[in-house]
Amino acid sequence: MPLRFFWGFIAVNALIVIPEWWMPYSQFAQPLLAVESLIIVSVCCLLPMVVTRWLAPGIALVVMIGLGLALSDLAMEWALGRSLNLAIDLPLAFSVEHLLRGALGQPLTIVVLLLGAGLVVAVWFGLARALRGLAQPGGHRGWQVLVGGSLLALGVGLSIPGATAISAYVDTPLSIRTNDQLQRMLATWAAREQFAEALAGDGSKAALRSDFRGLGQRDVIIGFVESYGVSYLHDRRYRERSQGTLDAMASALEAAGLGVVTTSLRSPVQGGQSWLAHASVLSGHWINDQIRYDLYLSAGAPSLIGDFERAGYQSVAVMPAITQAWPAGQRWGYDEIYDHARIDYAGPALNWVTMPDQYTWHFFQSQVRSVTQQPIFAELALISSHAPWTPILPRLDWAALSDGRLFQPWAEVGPAPAVLWSDQARIQHHYGRAVDYALRTAAEWAQRSLGDGLLILLGDHQAAPLITGEDASRAVPVHVISADQTLLAALRERGFVSGLMAPASDSGSLADLRGRLTRAFSALEPVSANQRAEPMASVAPSSVGNSEDNDGR
C-alpha cells in the first residue's frame, strides 16, 4: 500500500505541476507541490473503496482537463504570445490540423493525431487505475485513514488564502488555471457586448467621409507580408540581414522612380491568426479575437473594401493559402476572390506554403490586374514567410514563370520542418531569410509593374516568441510606395516617415490605418487619369544563381 500510494501521489502531482515549469512566467521547478494533488490522493484514501473506484475515472478526467488547459496555455504562449481563451480559441484546433497537413502531409498528420489521442486515453486510463488502487479493504483501512486525514489537513491548510505564499514551491495550479480561464471567458463575453454596441453605433459615418477622387483612379494594392514585424528590422539577430534587405528594396524602388514612406503600427496578434490583423486594417476596428471578427462581419459595418467600391474600384482578394471554402470572404464583399483553387498554379506546394510569393505577384499582375478594366483595390496574402520557413527559394526570371512549373526543382530542397525545428538558431536564420525573400520579391514586382499604382506593403504580425523573444513589441512595419510625392507628403503629415526603416515603437494600431489612409486620400486635390505622376519604366533584374537564396544550409 505505501508504494502504491507514493506512485499515485507522484503521478497526480507531476501531471499538475510539470507544465507550469515551462511557462514564461515561472521557473524550474516552481511549484514543486500542487495542493490539489494532496487533496485528491487523501480523498481517494479516505472514501470507502466502492466510492473511490466509482469516482476515480471522474477525478482522473478533471486532472486531464487541467493538464490539457496547461499544455494549451503553454502552446499558445509559445506560438501566439498569449494565454488560451476557450471563448475564442476552440476553432484554432482546425488551424493546427491544417498547419500539420501542410508541413507533414495528410497521412502522417492522421497518424500523429491518432497517436496523440491514444496517448491521452492511455494516460487517463492509467491515472484512473492508480487512483482506484488507493482504495484498499480490511487491514489497510487504519493506515489509510491516518495518512489520508493528515494529507487532507495539510492540503486544506495550504489552500487557505495567503498560506501558499510561505513558499514558491507550493501552489494550487489546477484551481488557479481553472479560475483564470473562467475569468478570461467572462471578460470576453463582456467585451463582446461592448463591441457589438460600438458596431451598432458605427453606422456609415466612416464610409460617407471617404473621397478618393485625389487618387485619380490609381490601382491600390495592399500586400500583407506574413510574420513581418519590427523585430526583423531592429533585433540584433536579424539587423545585418534586414539592412541588406532594405538597401536592395530602396535601390529597386529608386530605379523605378518610386518613393516610400513608413510607419509602425501595433498588430492585434502575434505568431498567427493573420485574418484578425487583416480585419483590423480593413475595418478600422481593433479586432483581436474571433468573436469580434464574427460580430464585425455579421454587422455589415463599413470597410476599406466598401470605401473603394463606392469610388468606382473593383475589389479583389488574392489568397493563395485559402484551400477550403471561405464564407467570410463573401461576407467581406469582394467582387472577386482568387483562392488557391482559382489561382492557375502548376508548381509544387512548399510544405505549408501553397505557392511562392513570386508566383502570387506574377499571377496577380498577369491574370488579374492586367485584364481588369476598372481601377482595382486588391488585398494580397504573401505567405512565403510563413512557418515552417523551409525551403527558401531564389527569385527566378519573372518572364519565364508561366504557370509555375519552373518552381518544381525546389519542392524537396532544404531541411524538412522536423529537422529544422530541432535547432532554434537555425529556425531563426531561416525565418530571416524567408522575410528577406518576401520583401525583395515585393520590391522587384513594384519595380517592374507597380507603375502609377499605390502599394501598401505591411506585416500582419510579429513572428512567434520563439523568433522574437518573450518581450518583443507587437508593432509591424507599414510601407506605402508610390510615384506620387504629393500623396506621400499627405501621409507624412499623418505619422509616416520617409524611407523604408520602420520606427521601433508603434504610432498607433493597425485599426488606425484605415482612418489615416482615408484622411490622406481625401485631402488630395481631385485629379484625372492623365494628370497622374508617371514613374520611370524599369524592369527588375532576376536573382537566379544568387547563392544567398539557395536553401542548402
Coordinates of C-alpha atoms in Angstrom, one line a residue, residues 25-263:
Y25 CA 6.2 33.5 -16.0
S26 CA 7.6 30.5 -14.0
Q27 CA 10.9 28.9 -13.1
F28 CA 12.1 25.4 -12.8
A29 CA 10.9 23.7 -10.6
Q30 CA 8.1 26.1 -9.3
P31 CA 5.8 25.0 -8.0
L32 CA 7.1 21.7 -6.8
L33 CA 4.0 20.7 -4.9
A34 CA 0.4 21.1 -6.0
V35 CA -2.0 21.3 -3.1
E36 CA -4.7 19.7 -5.3
S37 CA -2.6 16.5 -5.5
L38 CA -2.6 16.2 -1.7
I39 CA -6.4 16.7 -1.6
I40 CA -7.1 14.3 -4.4
V41 CA -4.9 11.5 -3.0
S42 CA -6.2 12.0 0.5
V43 CA -9.8 11.9 -0.6
C44 CA -9.2 8.6 -2.5
C45 CA -7.7 7.1 0.7
L46 CA -10.4 8.2 3.0
L47 CA -13.5 7.4 1.0
P48 CA -14.9 3.8 1.0
M49 CA -13.4 1.6 -1.6
V50 CA -16.6 1.3 -3.7
V51 CA -17.0 5.1 -3.8
T52 CA -13.3 5.7 -4.7
R53 CA -13.4 3.2 -7.5
W54 CA -16.6 4.8 -8.9
L55 CA -15.1 8.4 -8.6
A56 CA -11.6 7.6 -9.8
P57 CA -12.3 7.9 -13.6
G58 CA -14.0 11.3 -13.0
I59 CA -11.2 12.6 -10.8
A60 CA -8.7 11.5 -13.4
L61 CA -10.7 13.3 -16.1
V62 CA -10.6 16.5 -14.0
V63 CA -6.8 16.2 -13.8
M64 CA -6.5 15.5 -17.5
I65 CA -8.6 18.6 -18.3
G66 CA -6.3 20.6 -16.1
L67 CA -3.3 19.2 -17.9
G68 CA -4.9 20.0 -21.3
L69 CA -5.5 23.6 -20.2
A70 CA -2.0 23.9 -19.0
L71 CA -0.4 22.4 -22.2
S72 CA -2.7 24.6 -24.3
D73 CA -1.7 27.7 -22.4
L74 CA 1.9 26.7 -22.9
A75 CA 1.4 26.1 -26.7
M76 CA -0.4 29.4 -27.1
E77 CA 2.4 31.3 -25.2
W78 CA 5.0 29.8 -27.5
A79 CA 3.1 30.2 -30.7
L80 CA 1.0 33.4 -30.3
G81 CA 2.5 35.1 -27.2
R82 CA -0.7 34.9 -25.2
S83 CA -2.8 32.6 -23.0
L84 CA -5.6 30.3 -24.1
N85 CA -9.1 31.6 -24.1
L86 CA -11.7 28.9 -24.6
A87 CA -14.3 31.5 -25.5
I88 CA -12.5 32.3 -28.7
D89 CA -9.8 29.7 -29.3
L90 CA -11.5 26.4 -29.9
P91 CA -11.7 27.0 -33.7
L92 CA -7.8 27.2 -33.7
A93 CA -7.8 23.4 -33.4
F94 CA -8.7 23.2 -37.1
S95 CA -5.9 25.7 -37.9
V96 CA -3.4 23.4 -36.1
E97 CA -4.6 20.4 -38.1
H98 CA -4.3 22.5 -41.3
L99 CA -0.8 23.5 -40.4
L100 CA 0.2 19.9 -39.7
R101 CA -1.2 18.8 -43.0
G102 CA 0.8 21.4 -44.8
A103 CA 4.1 20.5 -43.0
L104 CA 3.7 16.7 -42.7
G105 CA 1.2 15.7 -45.3
Q106 CA -2.3 14.2 -44.7
P107 CA -1.3 10.6 -44.0
L108 CA 1.4 11.5 -41.4
T109 CA -0.9 14.1 -39.9
I110 CA -3.6 11.5 -39.3
V111 CA -1.1 9.1 -37.7
V112 CA 0.2 11.9 -35.4
L113 CA -3.3 12.9 -34.4
L114 CA -4.3 9.3 -33.7
L115 CA -1.2 8.7 -31.7
G116 CA -1.9 11.8 -29.7
A117 CA -5.4 10.8 -29.0
G118 CA -4.3 7.3 -28.0
L119 CA -1.7 8.8 -25.6
V120 CA -4.3 10.9 -23.9
V121 CA -6.6 7.9 -23.4
A122 CA -3.8 5.8 -22.1
V123 CA -2.7 8.4 -19.6
W124 CA -6.3 8.9 -18.4
F125 CA -6.8 5.2 -18.0
G126 CA -3.5 4.7 -16.2
L127 CA -4.3 7.6 -13.8
A128 CA -7.8 6.3 -13.1
R129 CA -6.4 2.9 -12.3
A130 CA -3.8 4.3 -10.0
L131 CA -6.4 6.3 -8.1
R132 CA -8.7 3.3 -7.8
G133 CA -5.7 1.4 -6.4
L134 CA -5.6 3.7 -3.4
A135 CA -8.8 2.2 -2.1
Q136 CA -8.0 -0.9 0.0
P137 CA -10.2 -3.1 2.1
G138 CA -9.8 -4.6 5.5
G139 CA -6.4 -4.3 7.3
H140 CA -5.1 -1.3 5.4
R141 CA -8.1 0.9 6.5
G142 CA -6.5 2.3 9.6
W143 CA -3.3 3.3 7.7
Q144 CA -5.4 4.9 5.0
V145 CA -7.4 7.0 7.5
L146 CA -4.2 8.2 9.2
V147 CA -2.3 9.1 6.0
G148 CA -5.4 10.4 4.2
G149 CA -6.5 12.5 7.1
S150 CA -3.1 14.0 7.6
L151 CA -2.8 14.8 3.9
L152 CA -6.2 16.3 3.8
A153 CA -5.5 18.5 6.8
L154 CA -2.2 19.7 5.2
G155 CA -3.9 20.3 1.8
V156 CA -6.7 22.3 3.3
G157 CA -4.3 24.3 5.4
L158 CA -2.2 25.2 2.4
S159 CA -5.3 26.2 0.5
I160 CA -6.2 28.9 2.9
P161 CA -5.7 32.3 1.2
G162 CA -2.1 33.6 1.9
A163 CA -0.9 30.3 3.2
T164 CA 0.7 29.2 -0.1
A165 CA 2.9 32.4 0.0
I166 CA 5.1 30.7 2.5
S167 CA 7.0 29.1 -0.4
A168 CA 7.3 29.5 -4.1
Y169 CA 7.3 25.7 -4.3
V170 CA 3.8 25.1 -3.0
D171 CA 0.8 26.3 -5.0
T172 CA -2.7 25.5 -6.3
P173 CA -2.1 25.5 -10.1
L174 CA -5.2 23.5 -11.1
S175 CA -7.6 25.8 -9.3
I176 CA -5.7 28.9 -10.4
R177 CA -5.7 27.9 -14.0
T178 CA -9.4 27.0 -14.0
N179 CA -10.3 30.3 -12.3
D180 CA -8.1 32.2 -14.8
Q181 CA -9.8 30.5 -17.7
L182 CA -13.3 31.3 -16.3
Q183 CA -12.3 35.0 -15.8
R184 CA -11.0 35.2 -19.4
M185 CA -14.2 33.8 -20.7
L186 CA -16.4 36.2 -18.7
A187 CA -14.3 39.2 -19.7
T188 CA -14.5 38.1 -23.4
W189 CA -18.3 37.8 -23.3
A190 CA -18.5 41.3 -21.7
A191 CA -16.2 42.7 -24.4
R192 CA -18.3 41.1 -27.0
E193 CA -21.3 43.1 -25.8
Q194 CA -19.3 46.3 -25.8
F195 CA -18.0 45.7 -29.3
A196 CA -21.5 44.9 -30.6
E197 CA -22.7 48.2 -29.2
A198 CA -19.8 50.1 -30.8
L199 CA -20.6 48.5 -34.2
A200 CA -24.3 49.3 -33.8
G201 CA -23.4 53.0 -33.4
D202 CA -20.8 53.0 -36.2
G203 CA -23.4 53.4 -38.9
S204 CA -22.0 54.6 -42.2
K205 CA -20.2 57.7 -40.9
A206 CA -16.7 56.5 -41.9
A207 CA -17.9 55.5 -45.4
L208 CA -19.6 58.9 -46.1
R209 CA -16.4 60.8 -45.3
S210 CA -14.2 59.0 -47.9
D211 CA -13.4 60.9 -51.0
F212 CA -10.9 59.2 -53.3
R213 CA -11.0 61.5 -56.3
G214 CA -7.5 62.6 -55.4
L215 CA -6.2 59.2 -56.2
G216 CA -7.0 59.7 -59.9
Q217 CA -8.3 56.1 -60.3
R218 CA -4.9 54.6 -59.4
D219 CA -4.8 51.0 -58.5
V220 CA -4.4 50.4 -54.8
I221 CA -2.8 47.2 -53.6
I222 CA -2.4 46.0 -50.0
G223 CA 0.2 43.3 -49.6
F224 CA 0.3 41.6 -46.2
V225 CA 3.8 40.0 -45.6
E226 CA 3.4 37.1 -43.3
S227 CA 5.3 37.3 -39.9
Y228 CA 7.0 40.6 -40.8
G229 CA 7.4 42.6 -37.6
V230 CA 9.7 45.3 -36.4
S231 CA 11.9 42.7 -34.7
Y232 CA 13.1 41.8 -38.2
L233 CA 14.4 45.4 -38.6
H234 CA 15.6 46.1 -35.0
D235 CA 16.5 42.8 -33.3
R236 CA 20.3 42.3 -33.4
R237 CA 19.8 38.7 -34.6
Y238 CA 18.3 40.0 -37.9
R239 CA 19.6 43.5 -38.2
E240 CA 22.5 42.8 -40.6
R241 CA 20.3 40.8 -43.0
S242 CA 17.4 43.3 -42.8
Q243 CA 19.7 46.2 -43.6
G244 CA 20.7 44.4 -46.8
T245 CA 17.0 43.8 -47.5
L246 CA 16.1 47.5 -47.1
D247 CA 19.1 48.6 -49.2
A248 CA 18.1 46.2 -52.0
M249 CA 14.4 47.4 -51.8
A250 CA 15.4 51.0 -51.8
S251 CA 17.6 50.6 -54.9
A252 CA 14.8 48.8 -56.8
L253 CA 12.2 51.4 -55.9
E254 CA 14.5 54.3 -56.7
A255 CA 15.3 52.8 -60.1
A256 CA 11.6 52.8 -60.9
G257 CA 11.1 56.4 -59.7
L258 CA 9.1 55.2 -56.7
G259 CA 9.1 56.9 -53.3
V260 CA 8.2 55.3 -50.0
V261 CA 7.0 56.4 -46.5
T262 CA 6.8 54.1 -43.5
T263 CA 5.3 53.8 -40.0

